[in-house]
PDB file of C-alpha atoms in Angstrom:
ATOM      1  CA  UNK A   8      -0.466 -38.956   9.301  1.00 63.00           C
ATOM      2  CA  UNK A   9       0.021 -35.454   7.934  1.00 68.00           C
ATOM      3  CA  UNK A  10      -2.843 -34.026   5.933  1.00 88.00           C
ATOM      4  CA  UNK A  11      -1.891 -31.549   3.215  1.00 93.00           C
ATOM      5  CA  UNK A  12      -4.121 -28.859   1.734  1.00 94.00           C
ATOM      6  CA  UNK A  13      -3.638 -27.013  -1.512  1.00 94.00           C
ATOM      7  CA  UNK A  14      -3.423 -23.220  -1.498  1.00 95.00           C
ATOM      8  CA  UNK A  15      -6.781 -23.073  -3.293  1.00 96.00           C
ATOM      9  CA  UNK A  16      -8.494 -25.065  -0.500  1.00 95.00           C
ATOM     10  CA  UNK A  17      -6.905 -22.861   2.179  1.00 95.00           C
ATOM     11  CA  UNK A  18      -7.908 -19.729   0.252  1.00 96.00           C
ATOM     12  CA  UNK A  19     -11.522 -20.897   0.147  1.00 96.00           C
ATOM     13  CA  UNK A  20     -11.489 -21.673   3.883  1.00 95.00           C
ATOM     14  CA  UNK A  21     -10.001 -18.270   4.776  1.00 94.00           C
ATOM     15  CA  UNK A  22     -12.035 -16.254   2.275  1.00 96.00           C
ATOM     16  CA  UNK A  23      -8.949 -15.068   0.415  1.00 95.00           C
ATOM     17  CA  UNK A  24      -7.768 -15.385  -3.148  1.00 96.00           C
ATOM     18  CA  UNK A  25      -5.420 -18.242  -3.975  1.00 96.00           C
ATOM     19  CA  UNK A  26      -2.743 -15.810  -5.162  1.00 96.00           C
ATOM     20  CA  UNK A  27      -2.908 -14.020  -1.805  1.00 96.00           C
ATOM     21  CA  UNK A  28      -2.461 -17.271   0.119  1.00 96.00           C
ATOM     22  CA  UNK A  29       0.492 -18.236  -2.083  1.00 95.00           C
ATOM     23  CA  UNK A  30       2.097 -14.797  -1.667  1.00 95.00           C
ATOM     24  CA  UNK A  31       1.675 -14.733   2.108  1.00 95.00           C
ATOM     25  CA  UNK A  32       2.850 -18.330   2.525  1.00 94.00           C
ATOM     26  CA  UNK A  33       5.960 -17.538   0.497  1.00 93.00           C
ATOM     27  CA  UNK A  34       6.524 -14.236   2.337  1.00 93.00           C
ATOM     28  CA  UNK A  35       6.236 -15.788   5.801  1.00 93.00           C
ATOM     29  CA  UNK A  36       7.714 -19.174   4.794  1.00 93.00           C
ATOM     30  CA  UNK A  37       4.704 -21.074   6.099  1.00 92.00           C
ATOM     31  CA  UNK A  38       4.367 -23.845   3.552  1.00 93.00           C
ATOM     32  CA  UNK A  39       5.646 -27.334   2.817  1.00 92.00           C
ATOM     33  CA  UNK A  40       7.041 -28.539  -0.486  1.00 92.00           C
ATOM     34  CA  UNK A  41       5.759 -31.910  -1.650  1.00 90.00           C
ATOM     35  CA  UNK A  42       7.807 -32.595  -4.718  1.00 92.00           C
ATOM     36  CA  UNK A  43       7.335 -29.478  -6.806  1.00 92.00           C
ATOM     37  CA  UNK A  44       3.981 -28.579  -5.294  1.00 93.00           C
ATOM     38  CA  UNK A  45       3.374 -26.052  -2.543  1.00 92.00           C
ATOM     39  CA  UNK A  46       1.134 -27.584   0.106  1.00 95.00           C
ATOM     40  CA  UNK A  47       0.053 -26.471   3.550  1.00 95.00           C
ATOM     41  CA  UNK A  48      -0.330 -28.604   6.662  1.00 94.00           C
ATOM     42  CA  UNK A  49      -2.669 -27.645   9.487  1.00 93.00           C
ATOM     43  CA  UNK A  50       0.366 -26.240  11.351  1.00 94.00           C
ATOM     44  CA  UNK A  51       1.278 -24.161   8.282  1.00 95.00           C
ATOM     45  CA  UNK A  52      -2.266 -22.784   8.100  1.00 95.00           C
ATOM     46  CA  UNK A  53      -2.243 -21.913  11.817  1.00 95.00           C
ATOM     47  CA  UNK A  54       1.145 -20.167  11.429  1.00 95.00           C
ATOM     48  CA  UNK A  55      -0.144 -18.274   8.392  1.00 95.00           C
ATOM     49  CA  UNK A  56      -3.250 -17.120  10.268  1.00 95.00           C
ATOM     50  CA  UNK A  57      -1.060 -16.026  13.192  1.00 95.00           C
ATOM     51  CA  UNK A  58       1.195 -14.019  10.858  1.00 94.00           C
ATOM     52  CA  UNK A  59      -1.833 -12.398   9.214  1.00 92.00           C
ATOM     53  CA  UNK A  60      -3.281 -11.411  12.597  1.00 94.00           C
ATOM     54  CA  UNK A  61       0.063 -10.344  14.099  1.00 94.00           C
ATOM     55  CA  UNK A  62       2.402  -9.283  11.294  1.00 89.00           C
ATOM     56  CA  UNK A  63       6.057  -8.787  12.198  1.00 86.00           C
ATOM     57  CA  UNK A  64       7.068  -5.136  12.635  1.00 87.00           C
ATOM     58  CA  UNK A  65       8.729  -3.453   9.662  1.00 80.00           C
ATOM     59  CA  UNK A  66      12.510  -3.113   9.846  1.00 73.00           C
ATOM     60  CA  UNK A  67      13.734  -0.085  11.777  1.00 74.00           C
ATOM     61  CA  UNK A  68      16.017   1.756   9.397  1.00 67.00           C
ATOM     62  CA  UNK A  69      16.729   4.518  11.932  1.00 69.00           C
ATOM     63  CA  UNK A  70      19.373   2.337  13.656  1.00 68.00           C
ATOM     64  CA  UNK A  71      21.434   2.252  10.482  1.00 64.00           C
ATOM     65  CA  UNK A  72      24.680   4.248  10.798  1.00 70.00           C
ATOM     66  CA  UNK A  73      24.854   5.020   7.086  1.00 70.00           C
ATOM     67  CA  UNK A  74      22.997   8.104   5.851  1.00 68.00           C
ATOM     68  CA  UNK A  75      19.930   7.474   3.704  1.00 66.00           C
ATOM     69  CA  UNK A  76      20.947   8.172   0.095  1.00 68.00           C
ATOM     70  CA  UNK A  77      17.324   8.927  -0.842  1.00 72.00           C
ATOM     71  CA  UNK A  78      16.675  11.438   1.949  1.00 65.00           C
TER      72      UNK A  78
END
């Protein structure tokens, strides 16, 4: 049986604000939709913690062949 947690419960467990948990879960796509609600399983929470500890590298724009219009 899958146990779901609300973003507010996860935020309290991690010591973060609920808005931060929602933003990061949306950014890293580590959440589960239950109807219209955003919920997190234990796997989602583990993936979110992993992404917080080891964020993906920023995109490397230097490989782009087009010149930077803002440079």
